[in-house]
Amino acid sequence: MKLLNKEKLKKIIHYGPLLFIIAITTTVLLVLFIINIFEKQQEAKYYQYKIHPIAPLEDDPKLWALDFPHQYDDYMKTVDQIRTRYGGSEALPHTPSKADPRQVVAQSKLEEDPRLKKMWAGYAFSKDFREERGHAYMLQDQLYTGRQAVPQPGSCLQCHSSIYKAMMVIGEGDVHKGFETLNKMPYKDAVKNVEHPVSCLDCHEPSTMTLRVTRPAFIDGIRDYKEHNGIKNYDVNKMATRLEMRTFVCAQCHVEYYFKGHDKQLTFPWKKGLKADEILSYYEENKHKDWIHEITGAPVIKAQHPEFEMWSQGIHGRSGVSCVDCHMPYKRVGATKISDHHIRSPLLNINRACQTCHNIPENELIERVEQIQGRHTEMRNTTINALMDLIDAIADAQKKKMAENKIKKAQNFQRQAQFLIDFAEAENSAGFHAPQEAARIMVKSIDFSRQGLKALK
Ligand code: HEC
Ligand code: HEC
Ligand code: HEC
Ligand code: HEC
Ligand code: HEC
């Protein structure tokens, strides 16, 4: 017994330091683990931090900032103007006047590419069309664009202001009713009902802070699209997953649209699908036109910012990577992880926007993006040239008094070619969101221009 005890003692002396280290390490790990749990609990409690109850229709972001100062600070940073190779925006000094008090404006896309004026001849877009800039400017840029020379409807405000409150007040609690009333008002009257650019209220339910869709045009549009895919009575705010909401909140505005009928109801043309040619076939069926082309007399359509539609055709959309993953990536503030409300080009923020998923050096990632965008721009230029040739040829045929049926046929090809190239051009990622789909659309556009020229033979 004695002998054994001595042995034990020796062992203890021998292993003592090791045991001590193990004990310390275990304690440290345990403490770290407990701290981690505590942090997680704090994060979970985040939403209960609200000390200042937010009114259900509070559209002033300053009052939300009392509880969420970090999100507010980032949101306010959308005033920045930094140009990337194919995106971002450049701040050009502007002489303020009473009629247009803006201090800076973004670069003109019409000056960069005068062919666009010919593409949109006779339409307000041929007067003023600029690079888009941050959310902070959306209301003033709409108020003072040269396109206001043509009277615009109230429906314009749906995507350029925090309009949820106005819809609810005017519709007496019925958002669709308020939407319809505001849409058909002249812009100059409707604008008196809004004060802020897109704000917290438009994407968040104030009592829980969960994401929600507030725009009737999207609620109806996505229902039409789901129905096309065999899902009936889709209610986005009840049925969408959190992941889908991280794209849908942006798709309230970053989509192709048109104003339906005399009441100028804002409508998303998704009954036949989200692809450019499916949208075109929807317009072919309802014979919608935005204007009559000034040079050729063709009834034409303008495509606008189809970011959501194009994203849905790309590899990131397919893989479930949302708009928010790249444009509002997570960032750490102290112990909490927040979403970066400084919405901008992800190329200004590769580290958080891309490298969380891609273990690739920053300059290599930028080169990959710019390679896609460079090829896209080359294809875009070729496609626009083909359309320019068709427009010239139709004008020439009209001068030469060619048979009316031939001209009609060519005008119809112009309408189709023009919509498809415009769709690829108006999409603001310069091809990145879905490179191959953009290429497919442009090839189709070139083919329509070719058929148009053939029709005039
Ligand atoms: C995988 C990352 C990724 C996803 C997902 C993504 N984007 Fe982008 N987006 C980009 C990149 C990269 C650009 C190009 C930016 C540039 O050229 O500076 C871009 C450009 C844009 C631009 C033009 C920005 C500018 O500064 O000119 C808009 C607007 C935009 N995206 C909106 C969206 C919307 C809306 C969605 C979801 C429907 C979306 N994006 C999904 C990466 C992404
Ligand atoms: C469905 C949402 C939506 C509607 C409706 C809408 N816009 Fe926009 N608008 C956007 C988005 C998204 C951008 C930024 C992307 C871009 O410029 O392509 C934008 C950008 C702009 C810009 C800045 C860039 C430029 O084109 O010079 C102006 C000005 C503008 N819109 C005016 C208008 C006017 C006028 C109307 C009404 C005829 C209108 N918008 C209706 C979503 C919309
Ligand atoms: C209420 C409509 C609306 C919503 C919702 C909206 N946007 Fe925008 N977005 C716009 C308009 C309008 C502009 C252009 C403003 C201008 O040029 O004055 C714009 C501009 C942008 C730009 C260009 C910024 C720059 O600095 O060049 C990006 C990127 C962008 N939005 C991404 C998003 C993402 C991502 C979401 C969702 C989290 C989103 N937007 C939600 C209307 C909206
Ligand atoms: C264009 C839509 C949009 C607007 C406008 C917006 N947010 Fe968010 N916000 C989001 C998205 C998307 C998330 C990520 C939510 C998720 O993934 O569940 C988010 C998350 C949050 C969260 C949860 C914590 C976090 O950061 O992820 C808070 C708090 C928040 N936003 C506050 C605000 C405040 C305050 C404003 C106004 C100053 C605001 N948001 C404006 C889209 C928006
Ligand atoms: C949430 C994860 C995630 C984020 C964030 C993300 N990506 Fe991706 N990316 C993917 C996935 C998934 C694929 C599909 C290929 C694969 O499975 O590896 C992909 C593919 C790509 C490809 C190949 C495209 C092609 O057509 O084959 C490029 C280029 C790319 N990403 C660049 C970027 C850039 C630039 C950013 C930031 C603006 C970014 N990604 C952000 C997950 C992500």
XYZ file of C-alpha atoms and ligand atoms in Angstrom:
672
model
C 0.000 0.000 0.000
C 2.686 2.387 1.097
C 4.713 1.598 -1.955
C 1.735 2.212 -4.206
C 1.001 5.546 -2.558
C 4.573 6.626 -3.149
C 4.226 5.659 -6.772
C 1.024 7.675 -7.007
C 2.720 10.629 -5.391
C 5.591 10.415 -7.833
C 3.135 10.301 -10.713
C 1.312 13.297 -9.395
C 4.543 15.218 -9.041
C 5.530 14.108 -12.529
C 2.221 14.975 -14.205
C 1.314 17.878 -11.929
C 2.288 20.766 -14.223
C 0.541 19.095 -17.138
C -2.646 18.618 -15.120
C -2.384 22.227 -14.012
C -2.124 23.440 -17.614
C -5.077 21.281 -18.640
C -7.136 22.682 -15.753
C -6.272 26.285 -16.683
C -6.982 25.730 -20.375
C -10.331 24.107 -19.593
C -11.274 27.024 -17.369
C -10.273 29.579 -20.004
C -12.218 27.733 -22.725
C -15.219 27.469 -20.441
C -15.126 31.188 -19.698
C -14.800 32.015 -23.416
C -17.715 29.701 -24.137
C -19.868 31.373 -21.502
C -18.921 34.830 -22.838
C -19.859 33.666 -26.312
C -23.263 32.417 -25.129
C -23.769 35.700 -23.328
C -22.917 37.649 -26.503
C -25.334 35.564 -28.522
C -28.020 36.223 -25.946
C -27.265 39.925 -26.168
C -27.584 39.760 -29.947
C -30.878 37.940 -29.602
C -32.047 40.651 -27.244
C -31.043 43.252 -29.823
C -34.579 43.931 -30.928
C -35.686 44.508 -27.371
C -33.159 47.318 -27.004
C -35.762 49.639 -28.349
C -36.368 52.178 -25.671
C -38.185 54.596 -27.926
C -41.323 52.968 -29.298
C -41.525 53.643 -33.049
C -44.964 54.668 -34.321
C -46.394 52.228 -36.913
C -46.188 54.880 -39.668
C -42.980 56.675 -38.619
C -41.180 57.625 -41.832
C -38.521 59.867 -40.300
C -35.292 57.824 -40.047
C -33.947 60.194 -37.379
C -36.455 58.806 -34.895
C -35.454 55.220 -35.686
C -31.843 56.275 -35.170
C -32.470 56.734 -31.448
C -32.529 52.941 -31.115
C -30.442 51.944 -34.124
C -27.677 54.538 -34.447
C -25.271 52.282 -36.393
C -27.731 51.363 -39.121
C -28.736 55.010 -39.363
C -25.130 56.254 -39.627
C -24.427 53.823 -42.461
C -27.704 54.689 -44.174
C -26.655 58.351 -44.154
C -23.387 57.438 -45.919
C -25.235 56.778 -49.188
C -24.443 60.395 -50.107
C -20.963 59.295 -51.241
C -20.121 59.328 -54.944
C -17.226 57.127 -55.966
C -16.798 55.886 -59.500
C -15.732 52.320 -60.235
C -14.625 51.257 -63.715
C -18.179 50.470 -64.916
C -20.359 51.545 -61.981
C -20.536 53.749 -58.937
C -21.065 57.414 -59.705
C -19.073 60.573 -60.219
C -19.911 63.814 -58.433
C -20.021 66.633 -60.970
C -20.314 70.162 -59.589
C -23.619 71.744 -60.540
C -24.590 75.391 -60.312
C -27.566 75.471 -57.973
C -30.531 77.581 -58.992
C -34.010 78.085 -57.602
C -35.360 75.659 -60.166
C -32.693 73.041 -59.421
C -30.885 73.495 -56.088
C -28.652 70.410 -56.404
C -24.994 71.057 -55.532
C -23.703 68.023 -57.416
C -25.145 65.716 -60.066
C -23.991 62.363 -61.451
C -22.306 62.014 -64.857
C -24.562 62.045 -67.947
C -24.912 58.727 -69.722
C -26.199 60.549 -72.822
C -22.966 62.486 -73.113
C -20.967 59.306 -72.596
C -22.867 57.530 -75.377
C -24.821 59.798 -77.779
C -26.264 56.744 -79.566
C -28.671 56.467 -76.645
C -30.301 59.736 -77.749
C -31.097 58.159 -81.075
C -32.379 54.993 -79.428
C -34.788 57.044 -77.291
C -35.551 59.784 -79.849
C -38.765 61.584 -78.946
C -38.839 60.246 -75.370
C -38.008 62.122 -72.152
C -34.974 59.841 -71.645
C -33.271 61.448 -74.648
C -33.285 64.769 -72.736
C -31.638 63.712 -69.481
C -30.338 60.333 -68.345
C -27.610 60.002 -65.732
C -25.698 57.389 -63.836
C -27.664 56.414 -60.721
C -26.252 57.365 -57.349
C -26.866 56.608 -53.679
C -30.268 56.272 -52.009
C -29.915 59.605 -50.236
C -30.411 61.383 -53.580
C -33.367 59.446 -54.976
C -36.054 61.992 -54.221
C -34.178 65.100 -55.347
C -32.802 63.453 -58.493
C -36.345 62.597 -59.514
C -37.664 66.047 -58.675
C -35.049 67.826 -60.762
C -34.327 65.505 -63.672
C -34.698 67.105 -67.099
C -37.329 64.416 -67.761
C -39.764 66.394 -65.601
C -40.136 68.741 -68.595
C -42.760 66.182 -69.643
C -45.433 66.014 -66.885
C -44.936 62.811 -64.846
C -47.470 60.819 -62.807
C -47.539 60.212 -59.034
C -46.584 56.573 -59.653
C -42.965 57.710 -60.128
C -42.784 58.271 -56.371
C -43.283 54.600 -55.496
C -39.567 53.942 -55.943
C -38.099 57.309 -55.059
C -39.552 58.107 -51.657
C -40.684 56.740 -48.335
C -44.301 56.545 -49.485
C -45.739 53.816 -47.258
C -47.115 56.297 -44.740
C -48.772 58.401 -47.470
C -50.378 55.279 -48.998
C -51.741 54.197 -45.620
C -53.044 57.657 -44.713
C -54.665 58.365 -48.094
C -56.014 54.808 -48.362
C -57.349 55.009 -44.772
C -55.423 51.895 -43.764
C -55.796 50.152 -47.142
C -52.371 50.300 -48.783
C -53.674 49.267 -52.234
C -56.305 51.992 -52.157
C -53.741 54.645 -51.245
C -51.419 53.291 -53.940
C -54.071 53.594 -56.660
C -55.026 57.129 -55.609
C -51.422 58.378 -55.477
C -50.503 56.740 -58.811
C -53.054 58.692 -60.805
C -52.295 62.060 -59.218
C -50.000 64.411 -61.165
C -46.420 64.149 -59.820
C -46.383 67.742 -58.616
C -49.402 67.087 -56.368
C -48.458 63.594 -55.209
C -44.961 64.695 -54.188
C -46.463 66.957 -51.508
C -47.374 63.797 -49.558
C -43.807 62.541 -49.116
C -40.793 63.880 -47.299
C -37.970 61.331 -47.284
C -36.081 59.056 -49.656
C -36.528 55.304 -48.981
C -36.353 54.900 -45.208
C -36.479 52.314 -42.443
C -40.283 52.025 -42.586
C -40.197 50.861 -46.214
C -38.265 47.669 -45.444
C -38.929 47.047 -41.727
C -41.978 46.410 -39.593
C -41.311 48.866 -36.729
C -42.424 46.800 -33.741
C -40.355 43.682 -34.582
C -37.854 45.087 -37.130
C -38.509 42.087 -39.392
C -38.215 42.625 -43.137
C -41.400 43.284 -45.064
C -42.558 44.388 -48.499
C -44.585 47.603 -48.501
C -45.045 48.162 -52.239
C -48.327 46.929 -53.788
C -46.725 46.723 -57.270
C -44.293 44.093 -55.964
C -46.923 42.281 -53.887
C -49.067 41.931 -57.043
C -46.153 41.364 -59.445
C -44.592 38.519 -57.489
C -48.051 36.955 -57.048
C -48.487 36.990 -60.851
C -45.047 35.453 -61.291
C -45.698 32.708 -58.716
C -49.028 31.956 -60.361
C -47.195 31.552 -63.670
C -45.167 28.882 -61.819
C -48.280 27.123 -60.526
C -48.480 28.679 -57.026
C -51.869 30.297 -56.408
C -52.679 33.282 -54.110
C -49.055 33.922 -53.137
C -48.853 36.434 -50.294
C -45.251 37.639 -50.117
C -45.360 38.986 -46.562
C -46.761 35.712 -45.229
C -45.044 33.160 -47.455
C -41.558 34.395 -48.325
C -38.569 33.019 -46.395
C -36.123 35.373 -44.671
C -33.586 34.585 -47.379
C -36.033 35.585 -50.127
C -36.880 38.774 -48.232
C -33.191 39.726 -48.391
C -33.767 40.125 -52.142
C -37.450 41.085 -52.282
C -37.007 44.295 -50.279
C -34.706 45.534 -53.063
C -36.934 44.128 -55.811
C -39.647 46.568 -54.738
C -37.777 49.089 -56.915
C -34.839 47.562 -58.832
C -37.075 46.045 -61.494
C -38.552 46.663 -64.945
C -41.948 48.415 -64.756
C -44.605 50.238 -66.762
C -47.601 52.429 -66.065
C -50.802 50.600 -66.966
C -53.759 52.441 -68.503
C -55.003 56.000 -68.097
C -54.711 55.787 -64.322
C -50.958 55.182 -64.649
C -50.978 52.217 -62.281
C -47.445 51.040 -61.570
C -47.206 47.432 -62.833
C -44.464 44.801 -62.950
C -44.831 42.751 -66.176
C -44.093 39.276 -64.803
C -47.163 37.243 -65.818
C -45.118 35.251 -68.334
C -41.856 35.094 -66.396
C -38.865 37.250 -65.424
C -36.658 36.830 -68.502
C -36.308 39.733 -70.942
C -37.974 37.867 -73.813
C -40.803 36.655 -71.559
C -41.429 40.259 -70.508
C -41.278 41.301 -74.165
C -43.876 38.703 -75.079
C -46.106 40.064 -72.278
C -45.840 43.519 -73.899
C -46.443 42.031 -77.345
C -49.684 40.563 -76.046
C -51.019 43.728 -74.406
C -49.561 45.949 -77.197
C -48.090 48.337 -74.647
C -45.912 51.173 -75.965
C -44.065 53.851 -73.996
C -43.823 56.241 -76.946
C -43.654 56.575 -80.731
C -40.067 56.680 -81.990
C -39.412 60.152 -83.407
C -37.232 59.024 -86.321
C -38.999 55.848 -87.465
C -42.526 56.071 -86.038
C -42.198 52.651 -84.384
C -44.259 52.018 -81.205
C -41.427 51.342 -78.753
C -40.836 50.356 -75.124
C -38.149 51.520 -72.668
C -36.664 48.974 -70.244
C -35.586 50.155 -66.803
C -33.182 48.806 -64.175
C -34.075 45.069 -64.256
C -31.561 44.145 -61.514
C -33.875 41.650 -59.801
C -34.865 39.952 -63.063
C -31.259 39.604 -64.255
C -29.943 38.531 -60.852
C -32.550 35.764 -60.844
C -30.965 34.370 -64.050
C -27.373 34.387 -62.756
C -25.237 31.927 -60.806
C -25.434 33.930 -57.566
C -29.222 34.089 -57.706
C -29.285 30.398 -58.490
C -27.018 29.697 -55.490
C -29.216 31.682 -53.101
C -26.825 34.637 -52.741
C -29.119 37.618 -52.063
C -28.735 41.288 -53.051
C -28.075 42.022 -49.397
C -25.162 39.523 -49.168
C -23.167 41.656 -51.610
C -24.667 45.135 -51.228
C -25.286 45.171 -47.434
C -22.765 42.656 -46.051
C -22.416 42.021 -42.321
C -19.987 44.105 -40.330
C -18.973 43.998 -36.663
C -19.712 46.838 -34.296
C -18.405 45.887 -30.888
C -19.989 42.586 -29.947
C -22.806 42.780 -32.485
C -22.961 41.870 -36.128
C -24.990 44.331 -38.168
C -25.977 44.671 -41.813
C -24.141 47.483 -43.581
C -26.845 49.985 -44.500
C -24.339 51.900 -46.625
C -25.739 50.417 -49.839
C -23.250 50.880 -52.716
C -21.100 49.121 -55.292
C -19.639 45.954 -53.694
C -16.397 46.654 -55.541
C -15.744 49.392 -52.989
C -15.999 46.766 -50.277
C -14.623 43.488 -51.706
C -13.408 42.274 -48.347
C -16.799 42.013 -46.691
C -18.907 41.730 -49.844
C -17.107 38.886 -51.623
C -14.260 37.407 -49.617
C -16.604 35.923 -47.024
C -17.410 33.359 -49.743
C -14.495 33.591 -52.181
C -11.036 32.855 -50.862
C -9.469 34.868 -53.697
C -7.231 37.964 -53.395
C -8.948 41.322 -53.775
C -7.236 42.476 -56.991
C -7.938 39.118 -58.650
C -11.640 39.370 -57.745
C -11.827 42.901 -59.166
C -10.120 41.712 -62.345
C -12.622 38.878 -62.715
C -15.525 41.294 -62.378
C -14.009 43.824 -64.778
C -13.293 41.089 -67.310
C -16.992 40.145 -67.286
C -18.000 43.816 -67.498
C -15.490 44.591 -70.262
C -16.780 41.769 -72.455
C -20.340 42.813 -71.700
C -19.631 46.398 -72.746
C -18.057 45.248 -76.005
C -21.141 43.162 -76.834
C -23.428 46.003 -75.811
C -21.643 48.378 -78.188
C -21.918 45.987 -81.120
C -25.606 45.396 -80.379
C -26.405 49.120 -80.215
C -24.590 49.639 -83.537
C -26.829 47.030 -85.157
C -29.905 48.848 -83.848
C -28.566 52.214 -85.120
C -28.222 50.672 -88.593
C -31.821 49.487 -88.500
C -33.114 52.900 -87.374
C -31.172 54.597 -90.212
C -32.411 52.041 -92.731
C -36.073 52.526 -91.734
C -35.713 56.316 -91.966
C -34.122 55.925 -95.388
C -36.849 53.550 -96.590
C -39.491 56.041 -95.477
C -37.779 58.801 -97.437
C -37.787 56.546 -100.466
C -41.479 55.794 -99.877
C -41.026 52.064 -99.568
C -44.159 49.884 -99.284
C -45.956 50.437 -95.969
C -46.155 46.734 -95.044
C -42.364 46.359 -95.314
C -41.819 49.391 -93.105
C -44.339 48.140 -90.543
C -42.529 44.847 -90.374
C -39.180 46.566 -89.871
C -40.648 48.861 -87.200
C -41.830 45.813 -85.308
C -38.333 44.332 -85.412
C -36.965 47.650 -84.163
C -39.395 47.516 -81.221
C -38.148 44.069 -80.239
C -34.428 44.645 -80.882
C -34.589 47.905 -78.977
C -36.323 46.482 -75.915
C -33.806 43.648 -75.588
C -30.650 45.754 -75.893
C -32.206 48.339 -73.593
C -32.861 45.593 -71.030
C -29.174 44.609 -71.042
C -28.059 48.275 -71.042
C -30.449 49.436 -68.297
C -29.350 46.659 -65.959
C -26.888 48.394 -63.696
C -24.212 45.751 -63.015
C -22.744 45.984 -66.552
C -23.392 42.279 -66.982
C -22.056 40.995 -63.658
C -25.366 39.808 -62.176
C -25.919 37.334 -65.055
C -23.257 37.530 -67.803
C -24.422 34.681 -69.973
C -28.081 35.687 -69.849
C -27.135 39.254 -70.824
C -25.154 37.869 -73.781
C -28.114 35.713 -74.844
C -30.465 38.717 -74.829
C -28.034 40.807 -76.891
C -27.597 38.057 -79.483
C -31.378 37.957 -79.815
C -31.433 41.729 -80.188
C -28.842 41.655 -82.978
C -30.917 38.985 -84.698
C -34.029 41.195 -84.589
C -32.035 44.069 -86.097
C -30.803 41.702 -88.822
C -34.356 40.570 -89.583
C -35.472 44.204 -89.663
C -32.846 45.045 -92.276
C -33.858 41.975 -94.278
C -37.514 43.044 -94.201
C -36.521 46.272 -95.964
C -34.736 44.493 -98.819
C -22.648 38.290 -55.870
C -22.775 39.650 -55.508
C -23.969 40.460 -55.970
C -25.300 40.167 -55.810
C -25.914 38.921 -55.195
C -26.026 41.286 -56.339
N -25.149 42.236 -56.808
Fe -25.603 44.043 -57.546
N -23.690 44.310 -58.131
C -22.638 43.469 -57.842
C -21.441 43.957 -58.514
C -20.070 43.324 -58.446
C -21.814 45.110 -59.227
C -20.930 45.998 -60.121
C -20.521 47.208 -59.360
C -19.598 48.135 -60.112
O -19.387 47.974 -61.317
O -19.073 49.056 -59.469
C -23.223 45.318 -58.942
C -23.943 46.426 -59.379
C -25.228 46.745 -58.941
C -25.870 48.019 -59.121
C -25.209 49.247 -59.746
C -24.293 49.834 -58.706
C -23.387 50.918 -59.148
O -22.659 51.434 -58.282
O -23.351 51.282 -60.323
C -27.130 47.921 -58.569
C -28.173 49.001 -58.528
C -27.262 46.570 -58.046
N -26.081 45.891 -58.276
C -28.381 46.068 -57.424
C -28.541 44.729 -57.056
C -29.786 44.122 -56.665
C -31.098 44.841 -56.549
C -29.522 42.792 -56.409
C -30.492 41.698 -56.058
C -31.635 41.520 -56.943
C -28.094 42.595 -56.612
N -27.540 43.780 -57.014
C -27.400 41.399 -56.370
C -22.711 42.358 -57.024
C -23.876 41.746 -56.627
C -40.178 50.509 -60.125
C -39.433 51.540 -59.472
C -39.217 52.871 -60.133
C -40.147 53.725 -60.674
C -41.648 53.517 -60.773
C -39.426 54.888 -61.119
N -38.091 54.762 -60.841
Fe -36.626 56.133 -61.225
N -35.224 54.806 -60.600
C -35.484 53.585 -60.038
C -34.220 52.919 -59.742
C -34.072 51.531 -59.135
C -33.203 53.801 -60.150
C -31.681 53.564 -60.071
C -31.201 52.703 -61.197
C -31.094 53.387 -62.521
O -30.891 54.612 -62.604
O -31.168 52.661 -63.531
C -33.875 54.993 -60.676
C -33.208 56.126 -61.150
C -33.829 57.296 -61.547
C -33.132 58.532 -61.849
C -31.618 58.772 -61.776
C -30.898 58.235 -63.002
C -31.410 58.818 -64.299
O -32.198 58.070 -64.959
O -31.086 59.952 -64.665
C -34.093 59.447 -62.197
C -33.881 60.902 -62.592
C -35.388 58.781 -62.117
N -35.187 57.470 -61.709
C -36.602 59.375 -62.428
C -37.824 58.697 -62.430
C -39.070 59.238 -62.938
C -39.260 60.619 -63.526
C -40.023 58.259 -62.768
C -41.475 58.261 -63.229
C -41.630 58.252 -64.667
C -39.362 57.128 -62.135
N -38.039 57.425 -61.950
C -40.020 55.974 -61.758
C -36.712 53.028 -59.781
C -37.917 53.545 -60.238
C -37.870 52.609 -52.747
C -37.109 52.088 -53.863
C -35.785 51.429 -53.641
C -35.494 50.368 -52.801
C -36.435 49.636 -51.852
C -34.111 50.053 -53.023
N -33.563 50.918 -53.946
Fe -31.626 50.988 -54.541
N -31.974 52.694 -55.601
C -33.224 53.247 -55.799
C -33.088 54.457 -56.585
C -34.228 55.354 -57.046
C -31.698 54.633 -56.832
C -31.035 55.778 -57.618
C -31.010 57.056 -56.815
C -30.464 58.231 -57.595
O -29.787 58.063 -58.621
O -30.699 59.365 -57.154
C -31.033 53.497 -56.210
C -29.640 53.279 -56.219
C -29.050 52.104 -55.775
C -27.638 51.771 -55.945
C -26.572 52.648 -56.587
C -25.760 53.315 -55.513
C -24.608 54.137 -56.015
O -23.898 54.674 -55.142
O -24.383 54.230 -57.236
C -27.453 50.515 -55.417
C -26.178 49.718 -55.365
C -28.745 50.067 -54.912
N -29.675 51.060 -55.127
C -28.970 48.832 -54.332
C -30.128 48.515 -53.603
C -30.263 47.348 -52.767
C -29.216 46.277 -52.581
C -31.511 47.406 -52.199
C -32.127 46.459 -51.188
C -31.432 46.289 -49.945
C -32.155 48.610 -52.702
N -31.275 49.260 -53.539
C -33.447 49.011 -52.384
C -34.426 52.758 -55.326
C -34.559 51.756 -54.364
C -33.889 48.954 -48.552
C -34.305 48.251 -47.379
C -33.831 48.703 -46.016
C -33.895 49.962 -45.484
C -34.387 51.230 -46.153
C -33.426 49.850 -44.128
N -33.066 48.563 -43.858
Fe -32.486 47.813 -42.035
N -32.175 45.997 -42.891
C -32.415 45.674 -44.202
C -32.007 44.313 -44.440
C -32.106 43.585 -45.761
C -31.519 43.802 -43.195
C -31.011 42.396 -42.921
C -32.143 41.662 -42.243
C -32.044 40.168 -42.210
O -31.238 39.564 -42.886
O -32.872 39.571 -41.477
C -31.669 44.886 -42.240
C -31.356 44.766 -40.876
C -31.620 45.746 -39.940
C -31.521 45.564 -38.502
C -31.187 44.256 -37.787
C -29.729 44.203 -37.409
C -28.814 44.201 -38.593
O -28.160 45.251 -38.827
O -28.748 43.201 -39.346
C -31.801 46.780 -37.934
C -31.819 47.091 -36.448
C -32.079 47.715 -39.018
N -31.982 47.053 -40.224
C -32.379 49.057 -38.836
C -32.639 49.946 -39.882
C -32.817 51.373 -39.696
C -32.737 52.108 -38.380
C -33.088 51.891 -40.937
C -33.316 53.352 -41.305
C -32.269 54.283 -40.941
C -33.080 50.792 -41.885
N -32.790 49.637 -41.209
C -33.339 50.918 -43.246
C -32.983 46.494 -45.161
C -33.277 47.837 -44.995
C -22.785 34.177 -50.011
C -21.689 33.692 -50.839
C -21.174 34.516 -52.007
C -20.867 35.868 -52.008
C -21.051 36.892 -50.897
C -20.295 36.132 -53.308
N -20.270 34.997 -54.064
Fe -19.503 34.807 -55.939
N -20.155 32.901 -56.042
C -20.773 32.218 -55.011
C -21.209 30.919 -55.491
C -21.926 29.861 -54.677
C -20.831 30.852 -56.860
C -21.100 29.716 -57.842
C -19.882 28.926 -58.104
C -19.565 28.024 -56.968
O -20.437 27.268 -56.539
O -18.420 28.114 -56.479
C -20.136 32.099 -57.153
C -19.546 32.401 -58.393
C -18.838 33.552 -58.658
C -18.144 33.838 -59.893
C -18.101 32.962 -61.123
C -19.280 33.372 -61.955
C -19.605 32.495 -63.105
O -20.443 32.950 -63.910
O -19.134 31.379 -63.195
C -17.569 35.075 -59.765
C -16.726 35.827 -60.795
C -17.923 35.563 -58.454
N -18.687 34.621 -57.802
C -17.550 36.802 -57.959
C -18.062 37.361 -56.793
C -17.850 38.732 -56.387
C -17.038 39.752 -57.143
C -18.509 38.896 -55.203
C -18.663 40.164 -54.396
C -19.208 41.314 -55.082
C -19.124 37.619 -54.865
N -18.843 36.725 -55.842
C -19.842 37.389 -53.711
C -20.962 32.678 -53.721
C -20.804 33.984 -53.307
